[in-house]
Amino acid sequence: YAESGIDAWLRYARLPASATKGHLNYFPNRIVVLNASKNGPLASASSELHKGIKGILGLDLDVSSSVKSCSAQKTIVVSTLETYKSSCGKLSPKVNLKEDGYWLNTKGNSVQIIGQNERGALYGAFQYLSLLGQGDFSDVEYASNPSAPVRWANQWDNLNAANAAHGSIERGYGGASIFFENGLIKEDLSRVPLYGRLLASVGLNGIVINNVNADANLLNETNLQGVKRIADLFRPWGVNVGISLNFASPQVLGDLTTFDPLDSTVIKWWTDKTDRIYQLVPDFAGYLVKANSEGQPGPLTYNRTLSEGANLFAKAIEPHGGIVVFRAFVYDQLNETDWKADRANAAVQYFKDLDGQFDDNVLIQIKFGPIDFQVREPASPLFANMPKTPVSIELEVTQEYLGQQCHLVYLPPLWQTILGFDMRYNHRQSYVRDIVSGEVFNHKLGGYAGVVNVGMDDTWIGSHLAMSNFFAFGRLAWNPQADSQDIVEEWTRLTFGLSRDVVAAIVDMSMKSWSAYEGYSGNLGIQTLTDILYTHYGANPASQDNNGWGQWTRADSKTIGMDRTVSNGTGNAGQYPKDVANMFEHTQTTPDDLLLWFHHVPYTFKLHSGKTVIQHFYDAHYTGAATVQKFPATWKSLKGQVDAERYADVLYRLQYQAGHSLVWRDGISEFYRNLSSIPDKLNRVRNH
Ligand code: GCU
């Protein structure tokens, strides 16, 4: 069970004696939990500490709630700040905790884990257990606060698959839904608290349980009772539940003839529904809405604006304290013969003019790039076009365009290119991470959504190594400046143990993996070059063009790339603030890795690196594939240091990736050699 992956990074494997030597004599012998609410996060903190310390150190600590023990020796005190102050006196030094933040002090022979709220205390407990699990007994004393209040997982679960009873997951690679089957909430929800525990352990505080392409039937009474059962199981982990809405629900569920957001019967319908949800789930997190996108219904059907659509829900949910997360992923099919048509322009075109028209409890959720989770995109310009509206960033943990868990691709380095991008709003430093935290434009709301898409698979997500992306998503939502290598090191120790060889190997492969995948898939900002029509898997550069999806490359026999300049193209570069717009407008100032995102150039165009575009394609494909060719041997060197089950599973996938990278390499290289008739200087690419 522990080896199967269900406990993921929370295995609490026993530390080897060499790692605990000299530490156990001084270790606390009891856990004191103050004023825990029934089945709340503090109670979880207490049971988790007990379980974790037993697993990691083999110590069976006493657990009590006696206030007298506040400052006793050899005690782990777990409490909210408020309770601590009233029961035990001041905390010194004075600490500054934000919502969900915690204070962790392991100095001396007692430990203080003090949360701003119960959830914060739970996060502090997990942090402490992470240190212990890594064999780190050093003295620490610090406060830690989340970068933003909204840190949610999104699940794209369907109530049932088209031809099967079980709930499928859109772009999910880890099996059937843990929530749904037969159009209903499952009877057996035993995976839900286990998922809640994983979410909480990395600081995630909310979850949207169903697909953004939403089934209105989730709102029937039977299913709402089921949502309550799910919320009850997540609550001990401080994870609040939200749902995706189908805009046409008032009509689809049968009662009304319209879903016009300004119609009074529609308003009443949503108000009643929302009231009912809050009767069942008083701490319900909110609604997620995909409207007027990819065939989904929305307010535009009635000539109402997207903000009128969002505010319909915002008003219904406001009295209960919930929020509406409205997705900016709205676009139409386009005609490629129009040189100026550009899907990357859609979000700003739809949303910019609505800035200021959304109710205060609406959060606009923006995919990290302007198109769709590609291997390389610039940050979405919408981040810098809605100063009056709080926004969040949507990241995709599930590897839709990035190898679907059959390729190892560790994503934080990609995410951090976006989070660390400076939008230069009004010529001032304005990193995307500080826009989504609410800091730059001074909003209380803001945050992170990660499309995680775990399923019933024992690995949760479909592959053992891919779980580092889930772990890292939580870590980065908490602290977007955390070092991505540190994160994968921590994850590896907790998941696979302390062996230096194992840690070095997994960290090395992970840190090389995104760049390798970019190497053998799409380079220079041309997008992933995967099949975009159906599977989003495997090499298929031809599928990008000659369709209405707008993920074009505009490749012909002489030239390639999207001209997104203001002077001659789609004008997309001009959607960014001035400094950034100027940079992207010109080939000289556009970084090589985004050249073909912004410019249409000859294959012979010289990059800053000195190579031509076409030679870069060839070289990158060979280098990228060569990198992952080495992964199986790296993994094999760990034989005997990783349990047999995970060893075999990971090896199988890495061997597959090594092989598939050759298919990618040759497929893409051949394609562009044929199209351009320009040979590879090193003569590697030729007809077979
Ligand atoms: C992608 C994905 C879809 C999803 C959509 C969305 O296009 O392939 O499955 O529904 O994004 O985010 O809404």
XYZ file of C-alpha atoms and ligand atoms in Angstrom:
701
model
C 0.000 0.000 0.000
C 2.660 2.491 0.991
C 4.673 1.477 -2.020
C 1.726 1.656 -4.358
C 1.615 5.420 -4.295
C -1.643 6.190 -2.516
C 0.200 7.875 0.334
C 2.299 9.745 -2.225
C 4.693 12.037 -0.341
C 2.958 11.363 2.987
C 4.329 7.873 3.505
C 6.025 8.620 6.805
C 8.581 5.921 6.115
C 10.816 5.090 9.081
C 14.079 6.995 9.029
C 17.204 4.877 9.123
C 18.938 4.795 12.508
C 21.832 6.768 11.070
C 19.497 9.685 10.402
C 17.937 9.785 13.869
C 21.097 9.115 15.865
C 21.425 11.506 18.796
C 18.041 13.096 18.222
C 15.527 10.756 19.786
C 16.564 11.309 23.417
C 15.684 14.954 23.163
C 12.563 14.469 21.163
C 9.207 15.614 22.620
C 7.108 12.928 24.212
C 3.670 14.427 23.825
C 1.439 16.404 21.517
C -0.835 19.020 23.053
C -3.633 20.284 20.883
C -5.550 23.276 22.164
C -9.202 23.917 21.583
C -9.668 21.844 18.467
C -13.057 22.054 16.777
C -14.747 18.747 16.145
C -13.382 17.080 13.001
C -11.655 20.299 12.010
C -8.148 20.879 10.715
C -6.644 21.035 14.218
C -7.905 17.559 14.976
C -6.321 16.420 11.714
C -3.095 18.172 12.661
C -3.030 16.233 15.893
C -3.761 12.827 14.374
C -1.373 13.483 11.520
C 1.457 14.435 13.880
C 0.847 11.339 15.928
C 0.765 9.096 12.897
C 3.696 10.782 11.183
C 6.005 10.702 14.198
C 5.130 7.096 14.818
C 5.954 6.253 11.224
C 9.063 8.365 10.817
C 10.627 7.926 14.258
C 8.789 4.963 15.733
C 7.677 7.051 18.725
C 4.164 6.722 20.083
C 3.493 10.168 21.570
C 0.787 10.979 24.101
C -1.885 13.277 22.792
C -3.760 15.622 25.086
C -5.571 18.907 25.100
C -4.383 20.097 28.469
C -3.767 23.830 28.544
C -1.440 23.395 31.509
C 1.133 21.889 29.208
C 1.527 25.009 27.082
C 5.093 25.613 27.944
C 6.035 22.223 29.330
C 9.317 20.672 28.243
C 9.373 18.105 25.479
C 5.969 19.085 24.154
C 4.643 19.742 20.701
C 1.973 22.438 21.085
C -0.504 22.818 18.249
C -2.954 25.679 18.377
C -4.438 28.673 16.688
C -2.790 31.969 17.532
C -5.906 33.231 19.252
C -6.222 30.229 21.535
C -2.536 30.244 22.251
C -2.623 33.865 23.301
C -5.627 33.459 25.550
C -4.523 30.161 27.090
C -0.770 30.309 27.121
C 0.142 33.946 26.880
C 1.979 35.926 24.275
C 3.957 34.305 21.552
C 7.432 35.658 21.441
C 8.758 36.999 19.221
C 5.645 38.716 17.928
C 4.666 37.041 14.695
C 2.773 38.404 11.765
C 0.412 35.768 10.411
C -1.887 36.155 7.432
C -4.929 33.991 6.855
C -3.870 30.313 6.748
C -0.330 31.193 7.829
C 1.585 29.457 10.616
C 4.422 29.824 13.045
C 6.823 26.943 13.479
C 9.376 26.904 16.256
C 11.480 23.822 16.949
C 14.133 25.540 19.034
C 14.929 23.993 22.401
C 13.214 20.752 23.298
C 9.656 21.828 22.616
C 7.895 22.593 19.387
C 5.313 25.277 18.705
C 3.012 24.949 15.727
C 0.697 27.934 15.802
C -1.724 28.719 12.999
C -3.449 31.958 12.174
C -6.478 29.657 11.971
C -6.933 25.892 12.356
C -5.967 25.387 8.772
C -2.720 27.242 9.312
C -1.905 24.978 12.254
C -2.504 21.959 10.036
C -0.143 23.381 7.421
C 2.455 23.981 10.094
C 2.082 20.379 11.274
C 2.627 19.084 7.760
C 5.660 21.313 7.385
C 7.130 19.984 10.589
C 6.484 16.414 9.442
C 8.169 17.188 6.140
C 11.296 18.275 7.996
C 11.261 15.146 10.143
C 10.544 12.950 7.137
C 13.645 14.343 5.479
C 15.701 13.643 8.586
C 16.062 17.342 9.255
C 16.241 17.959 13.004
C 17.700 21.427 12.766
C 16.305 24.260 14.867
C 13.910 26.427 12.933
C 11.870 29.398 13.999
C 9.831 31.168 11.389
C 6.437 32.396 10.267
C 5.168 31.279 6.891
C 2.293 32.875 5.029
C 0.655 31.964 1.728
C 1.239 34.238 -1.232
C -2.470 34.385 -2.038
C -5.810 33.436 -0.484
C -7.208 31.259 -3.287
C -5.220 28.050 -3.728
C -7.511 25.581 -5.397
C -7.363 22.320 -7.212
C -9.648 22.025 -10.214
C -10.839 18.571 -11.202
C -12.310 18.039 -14.635
C -14.432 15.071 -13.558
C -17.549 14.048 -15.453
C -20.552 12.540 -13.727
C -20.171 9.571 -16.016
C -18.237 8.626 -19.116
C -20.099 8.502 -22.405
C -20.259 4.719 -22.560
C -19.528 3.668 -19.062
C -20.931 4.039 -15.602
C -17.803 5.424 -14.016
C -17.078 9.111 -14.066
C -14.348 9.850 -16.587
C -11.973 12.771 -16.251
C -11.412 15.151 -19.132
C -7.667 15.202 -19.781
C -7.238 12.899 -16.806
C -4.680 10.089 -16.978
C -5.163 8.521 -13.569
C -8.307 6.455 -14.046
C -11.928 7.061 -13.178
C -13.327 9.808 -10.986
C -12.996 9.486 -7.229
C -16.271 11.444 -6.917
C -18.763 10.315 -9.543
C -20.312 7.272 -11.161
C -23.583 6.588 -12.948
C -24.396 10.281 -13.040
C -24.343 10.428 -9.239
C -21.950 10.987 -6.388
C -20.295 7.670 -5.548
C -21.376 5.695 -2.517
C -17.773 4.836 -1.759
C -15.967 8.114 -1.256
C -13.042 6.598 0.579
C -10.467 8.264 -1.653
C -11.808 11.740 -0.874
C -10.241 12.232 2.583
C -6.982 10.776 1.291
C -7.011 13.384 -1.467
C -7.916 16.098 1.043
C -4.895 15.109 3.087
C -2.599 15.482 0.076
C -4.105 18.859 -0.812
C -3.747 20.164 2.734
C -0.197 18.919 3.042
C 0.886 21.385 0.351
C -1.296 24.254 1.498
C -4.189 23.951 -0.949
C -7.457 25.134 0.558
C -10.157 24.555 -2.025
C -11.279 22.197 -4.736
C -13.713 22.358 -7.621
C -14.872 18.797 -8.030
C -16.419 18.674 -11.514
C -15.485 19.440 -15.095
C -15.573 23.032 -16.332
C -17.589 21.585 -19.210
C -20.213 21.154 -16.564
C -23.125 18.774 -16.326
C -26.183 20.607 -14.985
C -27.285 17.434 -13.241
C -24.791 18.030 -10.495
C -27.337 20.549 -9.213
C -30.192 18.099 -8.726
C -31.175 17.486 -5.124
C -29.720 13.973 -4.931
C -26.378 15.189 -6.175
C -26.333 18.226 -3.915
C -26.730 15.825 -0.989
C -23.719 14.051 -2.425
C -21.766 17.306 -2.674
C -22.475 17.709 1.022
C -21.007 14.271 1.719
C -17.902 15.208 -0.249
C -17.581 18.545 1.554
C -17.910 16.779 4.916
C -14.978 14.551 3.995
C -12.760 17.409 2.823
C -13.571 19.686 5.771
C -11.180 18.068 8.286
C -8.413 18.932 5.851
C -9.383 22.567 5.542
C -10.349 22.044 1.905
C -13.508 23.867 0.896
C -15.568 22.513 -1.953
C -16.762 24.403 -5.001
C -18.424 23.296 -8.199
C -18.378 24.174 -11.896
C -21.654 25.477 -13.240
C -23.413 24.943 -16.495
C -24.769 28.337 -17.441
C -27.898 26.861 -18.969
C -28.834 24.891 -15.841
C -32.173 26.635 -15.217
C -33.266 25.422 -18.626
C -31.427 22.104 -18.809
C -32.756 20.892 -15.484
C -36.150 21.463 -16.937
C -37.862 24.155 -14.936
C -37.383 27.284 -17.068
C -37.521 28.200 -20.735
C -34.608 30.611 -20.543
C -31.212 31.054 -18.908
C -30.939 34.784 -19.597
C -28.908 36.144 -16.669
C -31.091 39.246 -16.377
C -34.380 37.371 -16.330
C -36.002 37.506 -12.902
C -37.023 33.837 -12.903
C -33.454 32.883 -13.749
C -32.116 35.088 -10.963
C -34.518 33.492 -8.520
C -33.597 30.017 -9.719
C -29.910 30.606 -9.034
C -30.593 32.359 -5.743
C -32.671 29.431 -4.506
C -30.128 26.903 -5.717
C -27.330 28.783 -4.003
C -29.282 29.069 -0.755
C -29.909 25.335 -0.852
C -26.221 24.604 -1.424
C -25.283 26.699 1.598
C -27.862 24.922 3.762
C -26.041 21.717 2.959
C -22.494 23.081 2.807
C -22.164 26.209 4.965
C -18.502 26.683 4.054
C -19.025 26.120 0.329
C -16.139 27.801 -1.551
C -17.834 29.047 -4.668
C -18.627 28.571 -8.324
C -16.320 28.085 -11.269
C -17.781 29.155 -14.608
C -16.754 28.377 -18.168
C -19.169 30.297 -20.352
C -19.411 30.948 -24.077
C -16.323 28.906 -24.785
C -15.893 25.722 -26.802
C -19.635 25.241 -27.170
C -20.575 25.990 -23.564
C -23.645 28.171 -22.998
C -23.233 31.632 -21.548
C -24.641 35.137 -21.307
C -23.619 36.103 -24.858
C -26.423 33.857 -26.089
C -28.786 36.559 -24.788
C -26.599 39.488 -25.800
C -25.623 39.988 -22.175
C -22.030 40.677 -21.258
C -19.718 38.187 -19.589
C -19.729 40.413 -16.520
C -23.519 40.334 -16.379
C -23.197 36.568 -16.493
C -20.627 36.464 -13.720
C -22.516 38.915 -11.533
C -25.644 36.761 -11.676
C -23.816 34.164 -9.580
C -21.847 36.725 -7.611
C -25.054 38.269 -6.268
C -26.577 34.921 -5.383
C -23.481 33.774 -3.512
C -22.437 37.065 -1.909
C -24.706 36.842 1.167
C -23.066 33.519 1.976
C -19.505 34.748 1.578
C -18.650 32.640 -1.465
C -16.826 33.683 -4.603
C -17.360 33.276 -8.326
C -14.364 32.229 -10.343
C -15.033 33.166 -13.927
C -12.693 31.704 -16.528
C -11.085 33.965 -19.097
C -10.678 31.026 -21.477
C -13.237 32.400 -23.933
C -12.561 32.358 -27.667
C -14.191 31.690 -31.007
C -13.216 29.621 -33.991
C -11.236 31.670 -36.501
C -10.424 31.790 -40.197
C -6.761 31.207 -40.987
C -6.916 33.051 -44.308
C -7.258 36.232 -42.258
C -3.664 37.216 -41.418
C -4.845 39.285 -38.483
C -7.041 36.663 -36.873
C -5.549 35.521 -33.571
C -6.895 33.348 -30.796
C -4.207 34.747 -28.500
C -6.021 38.079 -28.673
C -9.344 36.688 -27.502
C -9.078 36.990 -23.726
C -8.107 40.666 -23.760
C -10.695 41.395 -26.436
C -13.440 39.806 -24.354
C -12.420 41.002 -20.917
C -10.453 44.258 -21.009
C -13.466 46.510 -21.476
C -15.322 44.749 -18.686
C -12.702 45.732 -16.124
C -14.523 47.421 -13.274
C -17.854 45.836 -14.106
C -17.476 42.656 -12.098
C -18.843 42.413 -8.571
C -16.226 42.375 -5.805
C -16.512 38.650 -5.195
C -15.663 37.702 -8.791
C -12.206 36.388 -9.564
C -11.093 36.054 -13.189
C -9.139 32.824 -13.703
C -6.595 33.190 -16.499
C -4.679 30.341 -18.134
C -0.956 31.041 -17.815
C -0.549 31.708 -21.511
C -2.810 33.205 -24.157
C -3.579 29.917 -25.924
C -3.711 26.644 -24.036
C -1.086 25.141 -21.738
C 1.570 24.801 -24.449
C 5.155 23.751 -23.786
C 6.165 27.407 -24.083
C 3.969 30.486 -24.132
C 4.439 34.046 -23.009
C 2.403 35.078 -19.970
C -1.170 35.936 -20.891
C -1.457 39.672 -21.589
C -4.749 39.668 -19.703
C -2.821 39.659 -16.416
C -1.919 43.270 -17.162
C -5.243 44.420 -18.618
C -7.662 44.229 -15.693
C -6.260 46.382 -12.895
C -9.674 46.816 -11.264
C -10.446 43.116 -11.148
C -8.817 40.385 -9.042
C -7.322 37.591 -11.106
C -5.904 34.129 -10.565
C -3.623 31.983 -12.680
C -4.670 28.605 -14.041
C -1.887 26.026 -14.303
C -2.290 22.514 -15.615
C -0.824 19.844 -13.373
C -2.260 17.074 -15.527
C 0.105 16.861 -18.510
C -2.393 17.308 -21.328
C -0.067 18.693 -24.025
C 3.036 17.662 -22.167
C 3.189 13.920 -22.454
C 0.107 12.824 -20.534
C 2.087 11.258 -17.691
C 3.875 8.930 -20.154
C 6.713 11.445 -20.366
C 8.500 12.787 -17.332
C 8.088 16.558 -17.535
C 8.616 18.449 -14.289
C 6.608 21.619 -14.779
C 7.668 24.200 -12.137
C 10.459 25.641 -14.300
C 7.827 26.349 -16.971
C 5.386 27.795 -14.440
C 8.068 30.003 -12.974
C 8.908 31.556 -16.348
C 5.363 32.879 -16.215
C 5.122 33.718 -12.510
C 8.459 35.491 -12.670
C 7.625 37.452 -15.813
C 7.632 41.199 -15.326
C 4.685 42.836 -17.081
C 6.088 46.355 -16.546
C 2.643 47.787 -15.901
C 3.032 51.582 -16.111
C 6.767 50.966 -16.534
C 6.912 49.597 -13.013
C 7.987 46.181 -11.803
C 4.905 43.975 -11.855
C 5.620 40.267 -11.827
C 2.762 37.947 -12.703
C 3.142 36.336 -9.256
C 2.509 39.712 -7.638
C -0.462 40.400 -9.898
C -2.154 37.111 -8.978
C -1.397 37.580 -5.298
C -3.396 40.810 -5.472
C -0.393 42.919 -4.520
C 0.209 44.910 -7.704
C -3.348 46.169 -8.118
C -4.231 46.029 -4.464
C -6.889 43.319 -4.346
C -7.787 41.061 -1.451
C -8.711 38.200 -3.759
C -6.253 36.429 -6.002
C -4.533 33.141 -6.388
C -3.908 29.860 -8.069
C -5.907 27.109 -9.723
C -4.232 23.859 -10.664
C -5.984 21.399 -12.938
C -4.853 18.315 -11.071
C -7.207 15.600 -12.354
C -6.337 12.797 -9.983
C -8.313 9.583 -10.384
C -8.732 6.142 -8.855
C -5.298 4.972 -9.996
C -2.953 3.975 -7.155
C -0.566 6.663 -8.304
C -3.461 9.160 -8.272
C -2.330 10.984 -11.357
C -1.224 8.136 -13.615
C 2.493 8.036 -12.898
C 4.601 8.056 -9.758
C 7.024 10.722 -10.932
C 4.282 13.041 -12.195
C 3.147 13.540 -8.608
C 6.027 15.958 -8.116
C 4.023 18.394 -10.248
C 1.039 18.177 -7.909
C 3.289 18.656 -4.883
C 5.084 21.582 -6.511
C 1.858 23.262 -7.552
C 0.886 23.557 -3.901
C 4.346 24.706 -2.879
C 4.405 27.421 -5.562
C 0.895 28.634 -4.809
C 2.157 29.125 -1.270
C 5.473 30.634 -2.320
C 5.900 31.286 -6.046
C 9.541 32.147 -5.503
C 10.424 28.802 -3.972
C 13.236 27.089 -5.819
C 11.917 24.420 -8.159
C 14.930 22.211 -7.566
C 14.528 22.424 -3.782
C 10.899 21.437 -4.218
C 11.647 18.310 -6.202
C 14.411 17.394 -3.778
C 12.000 17.631 -0.864
C 9.367 15.683 -2.774
C 11.828 12.949 -3.684
C 13.049 12.435 -0.130
C 9.495 12.221 1.162
C 8.379 9.920 -1.653
C 11.400 7.687 -2.189
C 13.542 8.064 0.926
C 16.844 9.673 1.715
C 19.223 7.763 -0.541
C 21.504 10.346 -2.086
C 21.660 8.404 -5.321
C 17.894 8.312 -5.638
C 17.535 11.993 -4.841
C 20.321 12.988 -7.228
C 18.917 10.879 -10.058
C 15.323 12.035 -9.786
C 16.280 15.663 -9.335
C 18.651 15.523 -12.287
C 16.073 13.958 -14.628
C 13.291 16.246 -13.420
C 15.280 19.434 -13.842
C 16.272 18.475 -17.383
C 12.860 17.197 -18.405
C 10.936 20.304 -19.495
C 13.759 21.575 -21.614
C 14.180 18.093 -23.120
C 10.467 17.862 -23.921
C 10.516 21.295 -25.476
C 13.574 20.157 -27.430
C 11.923 17.166 -29.059
C 8.449 18.738 -29.412
C 7.853 22.375 -30.422
C 10.700 24.922 -30.281
C 11.055 28.684 -30.271
C 7.482 29.304 -29.185
C 5.864 27.462 -32.102
C 3.721 25.557 -29.529
C 3.888 21.889 -28.640
C 3.291 20.580 -32.210
C 1.248 17.734 -30.829
C -1.982 16.530 -32.353
C -4.383 19.326 -31.522
C -7.495 17.938 -33.145
C -8.224 14.967 -30.931
C -5.732 13.518 -28.522
C -3.284 16.337 -27.770
C -0.719 13.531 -27.768
C 2.178 12.615 -30.040
C 3.871 14.551 -32.857
C 1.509 16.029 -35.429
C 2.708 19.426 -36.655
C 0.364 19.346 -39.649
C -2.672 19.316 -37.368
C -1.959 22.842 -36.185
C -2.955 24.600 -39.381
C -5.931 24.608 -41.762
C -8.549 24.507 -39.049
C -10.483 27.001 -36.985
C -8.770 26.386 -33.647
C -6.276 29.182 -34.015
C -3.260 27.261 -32.728
C -1.563 27.944 -36.045
C 2.085 27.828 -37.052
C 1.593 29.348 -40.530
C 4.421 27.172 -41.787
C 4.995 27.052 -45.547
C 7.982 26.131 -47.666
C 9.911 29.294 -46.830
C 8.619 30.734 -43.564
C 7.124 29.857 -40.193
C 5.586 31.505 -37.126
C 2.713 33.770 -36.155
C 3.150 37.433 -36.916
C 1.753 38.960 -33.759
C 3.356 42.355 -34.254
C 1.355 45.546 -34.266
C 3.094 46.791 -37.385
C 2.280 43.907 -39.667
C 0.498 41.184 -37.754
C -2.318 40.389 -35.373
C -1.420 43.147 -32.945
C -1.111 40.746 -30.045
C 2.262 42.147 -28.952
C 0.457 45.442 -28.446
C -1.802 43.913 -25.798
C 1.111 43.970 -23.358
C 2.171 47.065 -21.420
C 4.474 49.357 -23.432
C 7.899 48.076 -22.354
C 6.919 44.473 -22.965
C 5.053 45.328 -26.167
C 8.182 46.994 -27.529
C 10.243 43.975 -26.659
C 7.916 41.499 -28.408
C 7.292 43.781 -31.400
C 10.794 43.328 -32.791
C 12.728 40.201 -33.637
C 15.917 41.707 -32.232
C 14.452 42.038 -28.754
C 12.212 38.973 -28.652
C 13.895 36.115 -26.777
C 14.696 33.176 -29.059
C 12.410 30.842 -27.169
C 9.384 32.989 -28.099
C 10.517 34.084 -31.543
C 7.948 32.096 -33.518
C 5.182 32.964 -31.094
C 5.521 36.609 -32.110
C 7.149 36.566 -35.528
C 6.748 35.040 -38.954
C 10.252 34.542 -40.314
C 12.172 32.538 -42.930
C 13.587 29.175 -41.820
C 16.954 30.759 -42.491
C 16.379 33.571 -39.991
C 19.329 33.893 -37.615
C 18.586 33.576 -33.898
C 20.463 35.396 -31.153
C 22.232 32.102 -30.619
C 23.688 32.430 -34.114
C 21.829 29.397 -35.450
C 19.145 29.510 -38.092
C 15.602 28.638 -37.091
C 15.659 25.385 -39.027
C 19.037 24.291 -37.698
C 17.835 25.081 -34.197
C 14.858 22.791 -34.794
C 17.132 19.937 -35.845
C 19.642 20.457 -33.065
C 17.036 20.887 -30.333
C 15.251 17.734 -31.412
C 18.443 15.705 -31.291
C 19.583 17.200 -28.000
C 16.178 16.836 -26.345
C 15.795 13.218 -27.404
C 19.396 12.441 -26.416
C 18.719 13.793 -22.930
C 15.818 11.458 -22.279
C 17.668 8.529 -23.904
C 19.801 8.591 -20.784
C 16.900 8.493 -18.329
C 16.397 4.690 -18.312
C 20.070 4.067 -17.550
C 19.983 6.687 -14.807
C 16.979 4.966 -13.307
C 18.509 1.501 -13.659
C 21.434 2.649 -11.569
C 18.958 2.852 -8.672
C 17.950 -0.798 -8.800
C 17.667 -2.123 -5.254
C 17.327 1.377 -3.817
C 13.694 1.776 -4.869
C 11.006 -0.795 -4.072
C 10.385 -3.249 -6.884
C 6.914 -2.055 -7.768
C 7.765 1.594 -8.259
C 11.112 0.709 -9.798
C 9.423 -1.313 -12.523
C 6.635 1.166 -13.159
C 8.940 4.142 -13.492
C 11.426 2.224 -15.648
C 8.665 1.183 -18.027
C 7.596 4.783 -18.502
C 11.108 6.150 -18.912
C 11.869 3.507 -21.542
C 8.686 4.401 -23.333
C 9.590 8.089 -23.200
C 13.064 7.372 -24.552
C 11.511 5.561 -27.498
C 8.748 8.062 -28.073
C 11.213 10.926 -28.045
C 12.816 9.364 -31.128
C 9.454 9.256 -32.851
C 8.986 12.908 -31.943
C 12.493 13.829 -33.035
C 12.245 12.157 -36.389
C 8.633 13.084 -37.035
C 9.134 16.795 -36.481
C 12.573 17.021 -38.072
C 11.435 15.168 -41.200
C 8.325 17.264 -41.451
C 10.198 20.549 -41.538
C 12.999 19.210 -43.700
C 10.411 18.149 -46.262
C 8.571 21.414 -46.019
C 11.612 23.683 -46.148
C 13.899 21.516 -48.312
C 16.760 22.740 -46.131
C 19.020 19.923 -45.040
C 20.382 19.430 -41.560
C 23.955 20.688 -41.514
C 24.992 17.611 -39.592
C 23.129 15.433 -42.043
C 21.240 13.538 -39.337
C 17.815 14.179 -40.802
C 17.141 12.281 -43.984
C 14.618 10.058 -45.622
C 14.516 6.609 -44.080
C -8.402 22.605 -23.313
C -8.751 21.169 -23.105
C -10.213 20.953 -22.939
C -10.752 21.878 -21.858
C -10.388 23.305 -22.175
C -10.722 24.246 -21.036
O -8.791 23.015 -24.587
O -8.259 20.404 -24.178
O -10.423 19.608 -22.608
O -12.114 21.743 -21.718
O -9.009 23.421 -22.378
O -9.792 24.558 -20.301
O -11.846 24.668 -20.876
